Amino acid sequence: MPASALVHTTFHGDAYPAAARPADWRTHAACAGLPDETVFARRPKPALPALRACAICPVRRRCLETVAPAESWFDGVSGGRLWRNGREVRIPADLDPERDLAVDHPDHP
Ligand code: SF4
């Protein structure tokens, strides 16, 4: 999620203002700093930057548990998946975010 989400008191169901919270898991989000247009995208292509961030995110499981996309009817990226109305959106093979990571990896020939 983008840094701006850190002050969205309703995102992830958190009622505490950002300034009052101790450093929480969101400060470790690999998607921090990405624009809302990618983190809260409803379609695969605009969601790709966030999905790529998820692939290296240290709080992936926590993100998915907290957002609980199916229960919250979430729209956007959480836990390495794209959700629309709480249902997982299939990512077409030609947009596979992890395939792109493999190509970009410095150890990849
Ligand atoms: S799992 Fe993805 S959406 Fe969730 S905090 Fe990490 S990078 Fe962001």
XYZ file of C-alpha atoms and ligand atoms in Angstrom:
117
model
C 0.000 0.000 0.000
C 1.211 3.505 -0.652
C 2.547 5.754 2.065
C -0.662 7.765 1.800
C -2.524 4.709 3.080
C -0.663 5.072 6.352
C -2.923 7.967 7.225
C -6.131 6.415 5.879
C -7.746 5.461 9.126
C -10.311 3.227 7.467
C -7.885 1.287 5.260
C -7.368 -2.161 6.758
C -9.950 -1.337 9.393
C -7.527 0.543 11.619
C -9.185 3.171 13.809
C -5.962 4.731 15.114
C -4.504 7.842 13.546
C -1.121 7.184 11.982
C 0.706 9.496 14.384
C -0.618 7.608 17.433
C 0.382 4.163 16.190
C 3.626 2.510 17.065
C 5.655 1.491 14.045
C 3.442 -1.141 12.542
C 3.721 -3.678 9.789
C 2.685 -1.152 7.152
C 5.966 0.694 7.589
C 7.608 -2.399 6.068
C 5.268 -2.596 3.080
C 7.176 -2.976 -0.161
C 4.465 -0.992 -1.928
C 4.935 2.077 0.276
C 5.362 5.048 -1.992
C 3.491 3.558 -4.923
C 0.527 5.597 -6.142
C -3.000 4.696 -5.140
C -3.765 4.072 -8.817
C -1.643 0.924 -8.739
C -2.283 -0.305 -5.187
C -6.035 0.134 -5.493
C -6.236 -0.817 -9.161
C -9.141 -2.945 -10.297
C -7.456 -4.281 -13.432
C -4.246 -6.313 -13.867
C -2.148 -3.957 -15.978
C -2.277 -0.907 -13.687
C -1.796 -3.214 -10.686
C 1.510 -4.639 -11.941
C 3.861 -2.325 -9.999
C 2.096 -3.218 -6.759
C 2.062 -6.922 -7.602
C 5.798 -6.768 -8.286
C 6.276 -5.116 -4.882
C 4.299 -7.924 -3.263
C 6.760 -10.462 -4.657
C 9.476 -9.056 -2.373
C 7.277 -7.796 0.462
C 8.208 -8.962 3.988
C 4.686 -8.363 5.334
C 2.745 -10.160 2.626
C 0.928 -12.576 4.915
C 0.110 -9.887 7.451
C -1.262 -7.687 4.683
C -3.564 -10.419 3.459
C -4.731 -11.315 6.981
C -5.449 -7.701 7.861
C -7.152 -6.690 4.637
C -9.167 -9.928 4.490
C -10.176 -9.123 0.894
C -13.098 -11.522 0.626
C -14.698 -10.321 3.851
C -14.082 -6.629 3.129
C -15.005 -6.780 -0.569
C -11.621 -5.242 -1.222
C -10.598 -3.631 -4.496
C -6.857 -3.529 -5.109
C -3.674 -5.430 -4.365
C -3.125 -7.334 -1.143
C -0.917 -10.285 -0.301
C 0.411 -10.681 -3.792
C -2.954 -10.877 -5.477
C -5.314 -8.483 -7.197
C -8.835 -8.317 -5.804
C -12.024 -6.840 -7.187
C -15.109 -6.799 -5.004
C -13.334 -9.261 -2.725
C -12.721 -11.820 -5.456
C -9.309 -12.670 -6.828
C -8.681 -11.377 -10.334
C -6.792 -13.731 -12.610
C -3.603 -12.203 -13.980
C -3.082 -13.032 -17.655
C 0.113 -15.014 -18.346
C 1.562 -12.206 -20.460
C 1.308 -9.869 -17.443
C 2.740 -12.286 -14.859
C 4.528 -9.930 -12.449
C 6.928 -12.613 -11.210
C 7.955 -13.509 -14.748
C 8.991 -9.899 -15.248
C 10.953 -10.007 -11.982
C 12.880 -13.053 -13.155
C 13.869 -11.250 -16.350
C 14.944 -8.192 -14.357
C 16.886 -10.179 -11.739
C 20.638 -9.456 -11.838
C 21.458 -13.182 -11.628
C 19.221 -13.958 -14.587
C 21.176 -14.423 -17.834
S 1.745 -7.639 0.336
Fe 1.686 -6.257 -1.424
S -0.051 -4.894 -1.042
Fe 0.448 -5.887 0.902
S 1.839 -4.493 1.948
Fe 3.107 -5.932 0.804
S 3.517 -4.972 -1.177
Fe 1.782 -3.889 -0.241
